[in-house]
XYZ file of C-alpha atoms in Angstrom:
108
model
C 76.197 -33.997 11.240
C 74.634 -30.816 9.972
C 71.852 -31.135 12.528
C 74.388 -31.643 15.336
C 76.313 -28.554 14.236
C 73.105 -26.483 14.083
C 72.087 -27.710 17.506
C 75.501 -26.775 18.881
C 75.438 -23.325 17.331
C 71.774 -22.512 18.023
C 71.879 -24.054 21.482
C 74.384 -21.374 22.540
C 71.846 -18.651 21.745
C 69.041 -18.404 24.357
C 66.465 -17.257 21.814
C 66.947 -20.463 19.804
C 66.684 -22.941 22.621
C 63.654 -25.221 22.061
C 63.722 -25.081 18.331
C 64.479 -28.801 17.999
C 61.296 -29.360 15.969
C 62.424 -26.811 13.335
C 65.840 -28.286 12.700
C 66.313 -30.453 9.650
C 65.509 -34.129 10.171
C 67.646 -35.577 7.428
C 68.825 -39.092 7.105
C 71.841 -39.822 5.110
C 75.116 -41.597 4.924
C 78.498 -40.062 4.325
C 80.706 -41.907 1.944
C 83.795 -41.119 -0.167
C 83.915 -42.196 -3.740
C 86.754 -44.360 -4.832
C 89.021 -43.054 -7.587
C 87.284 -45.203 -10.282
C 83.860 -44.082 -9.109
C 84.880 -40.383 -9.254
C 86.319 -41.022 -12.738
C 83.010 -42.691 -13.753
C 81.080 -39.559 -12.566
C 83.427 -37.394 -14.621
C 82.964 -39.638 -17.689
C 79.179 -39.569 -17.256
C 79.230 -35.782 -17.260
C 81.237 -35.808 -20.495
C 78.905 -38.377 -22.040
C 75.885 -36.193 -21.347
C 77.619 -33.252 -22.990
C 77.888 -35.449 -26.144
C 74.301 -36.652 -25.929
C 75.408 -40.210 -25.035
C 72.845 -41.793 -22.770
C 73.934 -45.316 -21.894
C 76.912 -46.166 -19.718
C 78.396 -49.549 -18.817
C 80.298 -50.111 -15.590
C 81.918 -53.429 -14.792
C 80.878 -55.986 -12.124
C 81.723 -55.110 -8.497
C 82.807 -51.512 -9.215
C 80.342 -49.693 -7.010
C 77.647 -48.914 -9.627
C 75.000 -48.257 -7.003
C 76.901 -45.601 -5.147
C 78.070 -44.093 -8.442
C 74.434 -43.914 -9.680
C 73.213 -42.382 -6.403
C 75.990 -39.784 -6.454
C 75.392 -38.919 -10.108
C 71.629 -38.801 -9.783
C 71.808 -36.673 -6.677
C 74.074 -34.236 -8.468
C 71.724 -33.994 -11.406
C 68.454 -33.997 -9.401
C 66.663 -35.711 -12.248
C 64.849 -39.027 -12.669
C 66.911 -42.163 -13.135
C 66.037 -45.560 -14.480
C 68.089 -48.257 -12.831
C 67.585 -51.732 -14.289
C 68.674 -54.875 -12.480
C 68.372 -58.536 -13.198
C 67.349 -59.751 -9.755
C 64.757 -58.722 -7.150
C 67.508 -58.682 -4.553
C 69.562 -56.175 -6.574
C 66.476 -53.995 -7.181
C 65.810 -53.882 -3.430
C 69.563 -53.206 -2.727
C 69.528 -50.238 -5.148
C 66.286 -48.874 -3.690
C 67.668 -49.085 -0.156
C 70.927 -47.444 -1.239
C 69.059 -44.546 -2.821
C 66.784 -44.086 0.203
C 69.774 -44.221 2.587
C 72.079 -41.945 0.752
C 69.470 -39.501 -0.565
C 66.434 -39.463 1.714
C 64.691 -36.752 -0.325
C 64.483 -39.021 -3.382
C 61.394 -41.070 -3.977
C 62.001 -44.603 -5.258
C 59.785 -47.020 -7.000
C 60.897 -50.617 -7.341
C 59.152 -52.722 -9.957
C 59.764 -56.386 -9.793
């Protein structure tokens, strides 16, 4: 979306025509957090202020998107532990899709 808006804006100015190769080539996915995910992000922020380092979110509550959102906001390393290879791959794919600048390492 940002790239499209830049192309629209810059394309109207003759001096910027042909700058396609300089425009950002970002991949990403827009998503809106559900109320309980936004609440989890808020709670994580408060936990960090109190030096609490482990959080537990219930089954099927959108932990992956919550983790990606929180990590992207912090811009720090995250350790995400899962009990199956499939879930490890799912989390890795989610991070790479939602935050293309992040580098992910999946150990199985």
